[in-house]
CSV table of C-alpha atoms and ligand atoms in Angstrom, one decimal:
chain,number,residue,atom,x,y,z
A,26,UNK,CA,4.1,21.8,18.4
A,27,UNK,CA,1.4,21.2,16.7
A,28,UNK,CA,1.7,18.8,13.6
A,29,UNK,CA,-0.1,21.3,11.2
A,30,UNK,CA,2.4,24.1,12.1
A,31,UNK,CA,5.3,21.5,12.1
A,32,UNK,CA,4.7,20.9,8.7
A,33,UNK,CA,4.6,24.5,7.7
A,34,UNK,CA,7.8,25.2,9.4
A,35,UNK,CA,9.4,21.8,7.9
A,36,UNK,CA,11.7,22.8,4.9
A,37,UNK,CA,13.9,19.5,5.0
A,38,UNK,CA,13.5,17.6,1.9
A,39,UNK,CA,12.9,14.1,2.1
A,40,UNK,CA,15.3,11.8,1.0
A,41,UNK,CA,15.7,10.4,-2.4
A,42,UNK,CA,14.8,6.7,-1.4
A,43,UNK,CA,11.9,6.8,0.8
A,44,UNK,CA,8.7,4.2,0.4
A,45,UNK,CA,5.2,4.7,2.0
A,46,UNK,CA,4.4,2.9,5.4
A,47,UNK,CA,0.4,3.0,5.8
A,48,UNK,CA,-0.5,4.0,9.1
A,49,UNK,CA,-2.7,0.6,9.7
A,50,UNK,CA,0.7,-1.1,10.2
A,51,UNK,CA,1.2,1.0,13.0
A,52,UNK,CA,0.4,-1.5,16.4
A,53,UNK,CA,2.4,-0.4,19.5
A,54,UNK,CA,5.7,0.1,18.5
A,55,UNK,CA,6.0,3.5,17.2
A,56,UNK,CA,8.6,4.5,15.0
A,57,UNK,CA,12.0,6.3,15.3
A,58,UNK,CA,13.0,8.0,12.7
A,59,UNK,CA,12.5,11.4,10.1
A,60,UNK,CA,9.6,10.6,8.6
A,61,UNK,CA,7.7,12.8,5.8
A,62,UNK,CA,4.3,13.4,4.5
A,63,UNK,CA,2.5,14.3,1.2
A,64,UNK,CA,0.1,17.1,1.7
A,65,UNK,CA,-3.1,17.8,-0.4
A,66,UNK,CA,-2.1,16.6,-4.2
A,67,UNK,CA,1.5,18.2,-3.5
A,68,UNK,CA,4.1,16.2,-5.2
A,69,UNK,CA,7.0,16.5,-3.0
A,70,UNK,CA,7.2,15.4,0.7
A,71,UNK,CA,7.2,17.3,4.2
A,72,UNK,CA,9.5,16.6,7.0
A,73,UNK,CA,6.6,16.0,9.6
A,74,UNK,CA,8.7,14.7,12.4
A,75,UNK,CA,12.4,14.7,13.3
A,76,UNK,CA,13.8,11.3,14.7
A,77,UNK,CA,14.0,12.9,18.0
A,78,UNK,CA,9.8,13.6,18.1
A,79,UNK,CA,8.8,10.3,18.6
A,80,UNK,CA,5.0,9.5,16.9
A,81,UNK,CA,2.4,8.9,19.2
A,82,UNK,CA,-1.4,7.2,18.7
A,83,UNK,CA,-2.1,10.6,18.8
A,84,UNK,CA,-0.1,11.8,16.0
A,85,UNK,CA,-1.7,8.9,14.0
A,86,UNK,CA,-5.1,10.0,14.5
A,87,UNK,CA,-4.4,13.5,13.7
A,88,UNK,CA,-2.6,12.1,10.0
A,89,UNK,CA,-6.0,10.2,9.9
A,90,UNK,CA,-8.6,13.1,10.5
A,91,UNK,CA,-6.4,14.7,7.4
A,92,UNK,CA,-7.4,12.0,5.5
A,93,UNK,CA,-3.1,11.7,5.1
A,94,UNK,CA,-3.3,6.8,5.2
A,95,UNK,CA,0.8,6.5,4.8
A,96,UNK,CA,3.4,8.5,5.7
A,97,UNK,CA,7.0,8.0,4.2
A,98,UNK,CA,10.6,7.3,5.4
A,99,UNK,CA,13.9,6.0,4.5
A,100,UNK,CA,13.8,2.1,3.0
A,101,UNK,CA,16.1,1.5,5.7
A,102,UNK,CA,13.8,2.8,8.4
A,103,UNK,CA,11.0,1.4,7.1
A,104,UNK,CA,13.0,-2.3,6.5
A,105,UNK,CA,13.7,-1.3,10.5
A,106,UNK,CA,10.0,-0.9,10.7
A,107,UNK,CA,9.0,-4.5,9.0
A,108,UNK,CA,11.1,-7.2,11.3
A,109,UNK,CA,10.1,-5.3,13.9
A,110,UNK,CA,6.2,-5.0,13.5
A,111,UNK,CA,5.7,-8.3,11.3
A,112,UNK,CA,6.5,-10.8,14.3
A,113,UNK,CA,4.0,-8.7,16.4
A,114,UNK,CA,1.3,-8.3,14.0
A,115,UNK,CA,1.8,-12.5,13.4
A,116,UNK,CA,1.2,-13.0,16.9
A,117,UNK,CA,-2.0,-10.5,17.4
A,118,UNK,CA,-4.1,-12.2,18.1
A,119,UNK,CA,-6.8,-9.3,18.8
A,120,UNK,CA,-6.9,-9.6,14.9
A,121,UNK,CA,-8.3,-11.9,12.6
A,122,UNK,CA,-6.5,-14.3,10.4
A,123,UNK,CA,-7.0,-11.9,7.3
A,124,UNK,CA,-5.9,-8.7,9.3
A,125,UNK,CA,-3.1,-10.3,10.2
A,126,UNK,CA,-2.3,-11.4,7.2
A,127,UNK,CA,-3.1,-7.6,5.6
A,128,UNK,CA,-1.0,-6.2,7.6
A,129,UNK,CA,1.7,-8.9,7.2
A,130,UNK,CA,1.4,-7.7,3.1
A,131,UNK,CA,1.6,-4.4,3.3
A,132,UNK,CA,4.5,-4.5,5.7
A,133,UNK,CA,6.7,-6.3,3.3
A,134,UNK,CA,5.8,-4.6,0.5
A,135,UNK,CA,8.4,-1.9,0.0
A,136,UNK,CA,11.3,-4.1,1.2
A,137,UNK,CA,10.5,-6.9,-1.5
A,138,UNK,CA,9.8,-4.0,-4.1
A,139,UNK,CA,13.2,-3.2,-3.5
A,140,UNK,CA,14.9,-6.2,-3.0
A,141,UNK,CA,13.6,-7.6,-6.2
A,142,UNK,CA,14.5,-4.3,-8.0
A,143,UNK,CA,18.0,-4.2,-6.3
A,144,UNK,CA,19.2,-7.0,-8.5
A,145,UNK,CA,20.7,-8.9,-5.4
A,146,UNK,CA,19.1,-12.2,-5.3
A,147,UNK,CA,20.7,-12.8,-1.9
A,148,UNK,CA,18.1,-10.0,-0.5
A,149,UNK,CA,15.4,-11.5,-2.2
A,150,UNK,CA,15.8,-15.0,-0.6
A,151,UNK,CA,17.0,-13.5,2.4
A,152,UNK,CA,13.4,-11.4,2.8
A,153,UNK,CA,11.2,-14.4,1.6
A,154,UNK,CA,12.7,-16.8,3.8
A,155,UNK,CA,11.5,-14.2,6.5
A,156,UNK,CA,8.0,-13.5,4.4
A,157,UNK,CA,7.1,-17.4,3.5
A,158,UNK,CA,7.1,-18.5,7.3
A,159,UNK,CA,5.2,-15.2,8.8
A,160,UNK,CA,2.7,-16.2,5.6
A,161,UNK,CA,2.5,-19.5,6.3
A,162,UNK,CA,1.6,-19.1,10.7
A,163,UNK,CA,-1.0,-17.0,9.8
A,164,UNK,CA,-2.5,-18.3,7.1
A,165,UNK,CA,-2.7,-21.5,8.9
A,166,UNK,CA,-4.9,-20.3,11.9
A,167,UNK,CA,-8.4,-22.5,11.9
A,168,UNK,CA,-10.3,-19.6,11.9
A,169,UNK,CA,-9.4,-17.9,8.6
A,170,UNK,CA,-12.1,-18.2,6.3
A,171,UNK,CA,-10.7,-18.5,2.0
A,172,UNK,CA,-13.7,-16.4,0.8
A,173,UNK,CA,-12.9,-13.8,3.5
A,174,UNK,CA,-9.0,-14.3,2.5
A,175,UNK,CA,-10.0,-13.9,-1.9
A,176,UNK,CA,-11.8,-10.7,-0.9
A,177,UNK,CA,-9.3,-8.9,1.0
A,178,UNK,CA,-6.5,-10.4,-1.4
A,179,UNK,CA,-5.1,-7.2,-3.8
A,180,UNK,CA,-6.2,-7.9,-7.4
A,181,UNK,CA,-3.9,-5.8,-9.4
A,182,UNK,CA,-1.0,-7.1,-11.2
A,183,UNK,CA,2.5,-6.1,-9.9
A,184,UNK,CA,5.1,-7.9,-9.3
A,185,UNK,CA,4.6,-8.3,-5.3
A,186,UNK,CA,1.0,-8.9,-5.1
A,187,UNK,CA,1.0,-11.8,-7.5
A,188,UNK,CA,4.3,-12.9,-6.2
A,189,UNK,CA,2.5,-12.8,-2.4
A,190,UNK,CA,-0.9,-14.5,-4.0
A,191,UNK,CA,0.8,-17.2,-5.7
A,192,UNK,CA,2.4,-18.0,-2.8
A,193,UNK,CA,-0.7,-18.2,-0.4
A,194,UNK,CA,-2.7,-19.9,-3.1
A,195,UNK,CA,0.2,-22.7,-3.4
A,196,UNK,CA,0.6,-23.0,0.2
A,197,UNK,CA,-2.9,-23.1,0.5
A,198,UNK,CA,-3.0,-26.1,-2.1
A,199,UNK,CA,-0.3,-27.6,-0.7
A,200,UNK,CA,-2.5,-28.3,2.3
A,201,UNK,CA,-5.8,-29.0,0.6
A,202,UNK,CA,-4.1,-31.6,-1.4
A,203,UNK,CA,-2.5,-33.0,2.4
A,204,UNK,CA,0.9,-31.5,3.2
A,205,UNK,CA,0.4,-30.6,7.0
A,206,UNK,CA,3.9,-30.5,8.0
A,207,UNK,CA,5.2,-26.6,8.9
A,208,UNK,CA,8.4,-26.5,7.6
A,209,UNK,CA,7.3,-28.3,4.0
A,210,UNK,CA,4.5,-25.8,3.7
A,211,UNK,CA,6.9,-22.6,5.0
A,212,UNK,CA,9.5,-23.5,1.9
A,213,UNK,CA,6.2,-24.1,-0.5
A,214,UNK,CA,5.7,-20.4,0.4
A,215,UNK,CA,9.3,-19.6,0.0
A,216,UNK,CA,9.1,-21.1,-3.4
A,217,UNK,CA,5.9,-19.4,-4.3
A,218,UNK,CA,7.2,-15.8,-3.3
A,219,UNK,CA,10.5,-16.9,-6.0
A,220,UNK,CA,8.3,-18.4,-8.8
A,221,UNK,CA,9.0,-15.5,-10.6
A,222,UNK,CA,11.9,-14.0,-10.2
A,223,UNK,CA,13.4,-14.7,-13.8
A,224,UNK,CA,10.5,-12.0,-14.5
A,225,UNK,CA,13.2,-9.2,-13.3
A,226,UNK,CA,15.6,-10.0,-16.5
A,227,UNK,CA,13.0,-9.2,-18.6
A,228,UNK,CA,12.2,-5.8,-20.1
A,229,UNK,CA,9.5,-4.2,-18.5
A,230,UNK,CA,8.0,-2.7,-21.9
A,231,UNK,CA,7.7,-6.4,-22.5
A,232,UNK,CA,6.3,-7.4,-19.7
A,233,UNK,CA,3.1,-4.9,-19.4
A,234,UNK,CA,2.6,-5.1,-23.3
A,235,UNK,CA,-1.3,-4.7,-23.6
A,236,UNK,CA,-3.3,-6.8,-25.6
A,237,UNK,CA,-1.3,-10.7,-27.5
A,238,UNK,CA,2.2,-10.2,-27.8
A,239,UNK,CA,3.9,-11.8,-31.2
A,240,UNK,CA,5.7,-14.9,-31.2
A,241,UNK,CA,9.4,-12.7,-30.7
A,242,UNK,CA,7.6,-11.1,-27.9
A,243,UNK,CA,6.5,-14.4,-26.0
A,244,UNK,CA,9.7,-16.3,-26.4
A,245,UNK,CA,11.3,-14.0,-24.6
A,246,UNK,CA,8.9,-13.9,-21.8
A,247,UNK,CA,8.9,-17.5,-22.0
A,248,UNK,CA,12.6,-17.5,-20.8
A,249,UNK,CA,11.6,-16.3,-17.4
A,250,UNK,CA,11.3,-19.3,-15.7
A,251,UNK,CA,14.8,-21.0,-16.6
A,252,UNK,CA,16.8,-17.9,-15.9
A,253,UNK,CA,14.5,-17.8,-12.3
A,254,UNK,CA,16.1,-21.3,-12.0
A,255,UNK,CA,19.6,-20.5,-13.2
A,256,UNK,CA,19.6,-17.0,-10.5
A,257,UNK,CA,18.8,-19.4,-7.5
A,258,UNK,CA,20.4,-23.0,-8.5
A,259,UNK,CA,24.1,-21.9,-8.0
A,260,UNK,CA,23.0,-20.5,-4.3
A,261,UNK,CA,22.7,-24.4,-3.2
A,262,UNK,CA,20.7,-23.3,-0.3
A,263,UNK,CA,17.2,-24.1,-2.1
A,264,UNK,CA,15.2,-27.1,-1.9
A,265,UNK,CA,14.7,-29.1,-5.3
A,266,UNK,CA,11.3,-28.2,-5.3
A,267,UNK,CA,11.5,-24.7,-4.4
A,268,UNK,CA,14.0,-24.9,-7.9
A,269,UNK,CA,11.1,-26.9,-9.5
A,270,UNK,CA,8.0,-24.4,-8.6
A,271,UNK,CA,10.8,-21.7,-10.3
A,272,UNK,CA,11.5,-23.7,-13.2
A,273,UNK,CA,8.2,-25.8,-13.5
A,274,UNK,CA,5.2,-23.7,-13.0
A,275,UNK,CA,4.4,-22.6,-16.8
A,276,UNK,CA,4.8,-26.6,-17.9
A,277,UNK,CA,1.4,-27.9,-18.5
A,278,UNK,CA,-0.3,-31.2,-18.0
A,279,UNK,CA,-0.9,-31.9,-21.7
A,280,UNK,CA,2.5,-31.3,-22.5
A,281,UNK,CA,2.2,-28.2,-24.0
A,282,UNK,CA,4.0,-25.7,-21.6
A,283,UNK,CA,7.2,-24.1,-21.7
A,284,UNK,CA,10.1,-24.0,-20.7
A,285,UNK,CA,10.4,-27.3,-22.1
A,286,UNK,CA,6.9,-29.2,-23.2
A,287,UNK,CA,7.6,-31.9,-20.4
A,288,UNK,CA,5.0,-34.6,-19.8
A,289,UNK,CA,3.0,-34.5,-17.0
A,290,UNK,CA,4.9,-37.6,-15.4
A,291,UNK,CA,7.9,-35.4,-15.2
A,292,UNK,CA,6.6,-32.1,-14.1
A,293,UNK,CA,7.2,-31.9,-10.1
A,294,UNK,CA,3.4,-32.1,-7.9
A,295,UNK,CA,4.4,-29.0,-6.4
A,296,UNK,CA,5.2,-27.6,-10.0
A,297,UNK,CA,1.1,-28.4,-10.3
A,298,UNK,CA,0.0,-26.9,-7.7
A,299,UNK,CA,1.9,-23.9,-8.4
A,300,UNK,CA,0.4,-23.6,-11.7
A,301,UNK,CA,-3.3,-23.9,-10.6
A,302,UNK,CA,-2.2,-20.7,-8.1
A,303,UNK,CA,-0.7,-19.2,-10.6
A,304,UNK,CA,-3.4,-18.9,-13.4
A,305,UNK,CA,-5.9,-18.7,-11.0
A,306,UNK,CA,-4.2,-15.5,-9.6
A,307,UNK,CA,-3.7,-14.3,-13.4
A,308,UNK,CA,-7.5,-14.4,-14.6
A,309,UNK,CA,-8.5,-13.1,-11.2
A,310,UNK,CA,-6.3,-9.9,-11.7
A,311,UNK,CA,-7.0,-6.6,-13.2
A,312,UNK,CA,-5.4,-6.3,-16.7
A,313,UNK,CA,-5.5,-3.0,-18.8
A,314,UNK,CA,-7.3,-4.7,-21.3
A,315,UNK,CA,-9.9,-7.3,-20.1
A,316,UNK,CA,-11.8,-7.4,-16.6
A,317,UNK,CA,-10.9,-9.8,-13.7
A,318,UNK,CA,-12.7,-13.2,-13.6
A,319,UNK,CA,-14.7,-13.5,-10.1
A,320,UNK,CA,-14.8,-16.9,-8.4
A,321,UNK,CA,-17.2,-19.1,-10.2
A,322,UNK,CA,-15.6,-17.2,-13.6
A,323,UNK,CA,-12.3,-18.6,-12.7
A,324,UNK,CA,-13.7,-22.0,-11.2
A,325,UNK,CA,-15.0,-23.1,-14.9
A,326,UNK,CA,-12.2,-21.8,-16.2
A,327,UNK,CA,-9.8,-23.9,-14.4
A,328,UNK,CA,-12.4,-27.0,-15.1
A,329,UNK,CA,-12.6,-26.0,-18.5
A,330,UNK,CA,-8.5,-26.6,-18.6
A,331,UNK,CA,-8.2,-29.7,-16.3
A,332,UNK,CA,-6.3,-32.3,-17.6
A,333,UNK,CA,-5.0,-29.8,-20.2
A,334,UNK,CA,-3.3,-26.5,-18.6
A,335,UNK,CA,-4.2,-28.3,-15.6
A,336,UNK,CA,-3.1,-31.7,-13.0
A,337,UNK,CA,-6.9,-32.5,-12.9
A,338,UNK,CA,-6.8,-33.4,-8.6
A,339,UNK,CA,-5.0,-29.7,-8.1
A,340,UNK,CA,-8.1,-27.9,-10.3
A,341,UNK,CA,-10.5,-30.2,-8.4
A,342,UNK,CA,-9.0,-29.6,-5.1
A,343,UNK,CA,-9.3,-26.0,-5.2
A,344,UNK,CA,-12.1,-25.7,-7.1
A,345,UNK,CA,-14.5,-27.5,-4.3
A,346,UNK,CA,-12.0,-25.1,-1.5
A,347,UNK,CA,-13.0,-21.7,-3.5
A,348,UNK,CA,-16.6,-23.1,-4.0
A,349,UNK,CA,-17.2,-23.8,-0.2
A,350,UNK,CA,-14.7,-21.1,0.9
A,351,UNK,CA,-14.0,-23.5,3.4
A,352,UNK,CA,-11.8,-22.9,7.0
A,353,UNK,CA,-8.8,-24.1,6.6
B,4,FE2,FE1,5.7,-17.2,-14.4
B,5,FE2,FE1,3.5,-16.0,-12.1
């Protein structure tokens, strides 16, 4: 049948929970499953295929001629979909580095959106201990250009695509500053994917507040990294500084960060390096109310705060990598 009739003659409605898969993520494994689509500017969704009607290539073209980029299923099906695509899409190597690692993105998307939503840190660490590894392979491949990598990165603010940045830009670090083992830099990603995840007991009103926030406003915020900490410290399955990127990465050099205002003696080097990602990731990013920094914007700003916000060898290190935008 053809799909345009198919989806006249569809009246199933699509269940409650289902999350957009873009077609790109689509290699050679199709998928099995109902799966929906939103026509036109129609807000609801279309049963386009039944899980018996497997998708084809061609199917995929057709949803692209209609201009139709994602089409929508269950979050099971499409959590089916990820640890099934992302170990194939890692080892594509038809793709570049930065395709890969695209791909490797948008695949995990809904799955972290959801674990980190679900409340069950378990699925959280049990997801980024999948994610940080598959981030870490690709992103290590000697051809992957960084100024190729910042201009594919996603600039907005949610939660996942600055969870996902922070992480590559710490890894990243990591290595710049000389870590070259695998598994050290895999749980570096690991810890940069979690550096935030106290940011899910606080209220989201709070949270996307536009403009300075009052002194009530930031303490609260401000709590974010302890109770990050106190989520994953009981699990006992976490490195120390996988805990100490959580807890760590808003202390600053000078002395003047929070949670606690630590010296730069005690705040952990990985702690550092998390911090240079994670501001550099912040100015970079569209906010409501100001524009995003572009490279050099970002570069003076992060020399501007060495040895203040800043471990000056982390801001110097990835200030010459950005500069250059170096192979890795
Ligand atoms: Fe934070
Ligand atoms: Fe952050």
């Amino acid at each position: 049948m053809d799909s345009v009739e198919q989806d006249k003659a569809s009246e199933q409605s699509a269940p409650s929970a289902t999350v957009p898969v873009a077609l790109d993520t689509f290699r050679k494994s199709m998928l099995d499953c109902d799966i929906y689509i939103r026509q036109g500017d129609e807000d609801g969704l279309t049963l386009y295929r039944k899980k018996s009607q497997t998708l084809d290539c061609s199917d995929l073209d057709r949803l692209e001629k209609r201009g139709i980029r994602e089409i929508f299923v269950s979050l099971a099906d499409q959590e089916a979909h990820r640890r099934k695509m992302a170990p194939e899409v890692c080892r594509d190597t038809t793709l570049s580095p930065t395709e890969r690692y695209n791909l490797l993105r948008e695949l995990s998307r809904a799955s972290f959106d959801a674990a980190y939503h679900s409340g069950d840190v378990d699925q959280v660490v049990e997801l980024v201990e999948e994610l940080g590894p598959q981030m870490t392979d690709v992103l290590s491949d000697s051809d992957l250009v960084l100024s190729d990598l910042f201009a594919l990165m996603d600039h907005d603010d949610c939660t996942y695509s600055h969870s996902v940045n922070v992480s590559t830009y710490t890894m990243l670090l990591a290595k710049y500053a000389g870590i070259d083992d695998r598994e050290h830099l895999c749980s570096i990603a690991v810890g940069g994917l979690l550096h935030d995840l106290g940011k899910r007991h606080i209220d989201l009103e709070v949270l996307n507040k536009p403009g300075k926030l009052d002194k009530a406003d930031r303490r609260y915020i401000e709590q974010h990294p302890t109770l990050g900490f106190q989520d994953l410290l009981p699990r006992g399955d976490l490195s120390w500084e996988q805990l100490m990127i959580v807890y760590q990465h808003h202390e600053r050099y000078d002395g003047q960060g929070y949670p606690v205002g630590v010296p730069s003696s005690e705040i952990h080097h990985l702690a550092k390096v998390a911090t240079v990602a994670d501001v550099f990731h912040a100015i970079t990013s569209e906010r409501p109310y100001r524009k995003p920094m572009n490279t050099d914007e970002a570069c003076s700003f992060l020399a501007d705060q060495s040895g203040k916000m800043f471990d000056p060898g982390m801001a110097k290190c990835w200030i010459s990598k950005m500069k250059t935008g170096v192979c890795v």
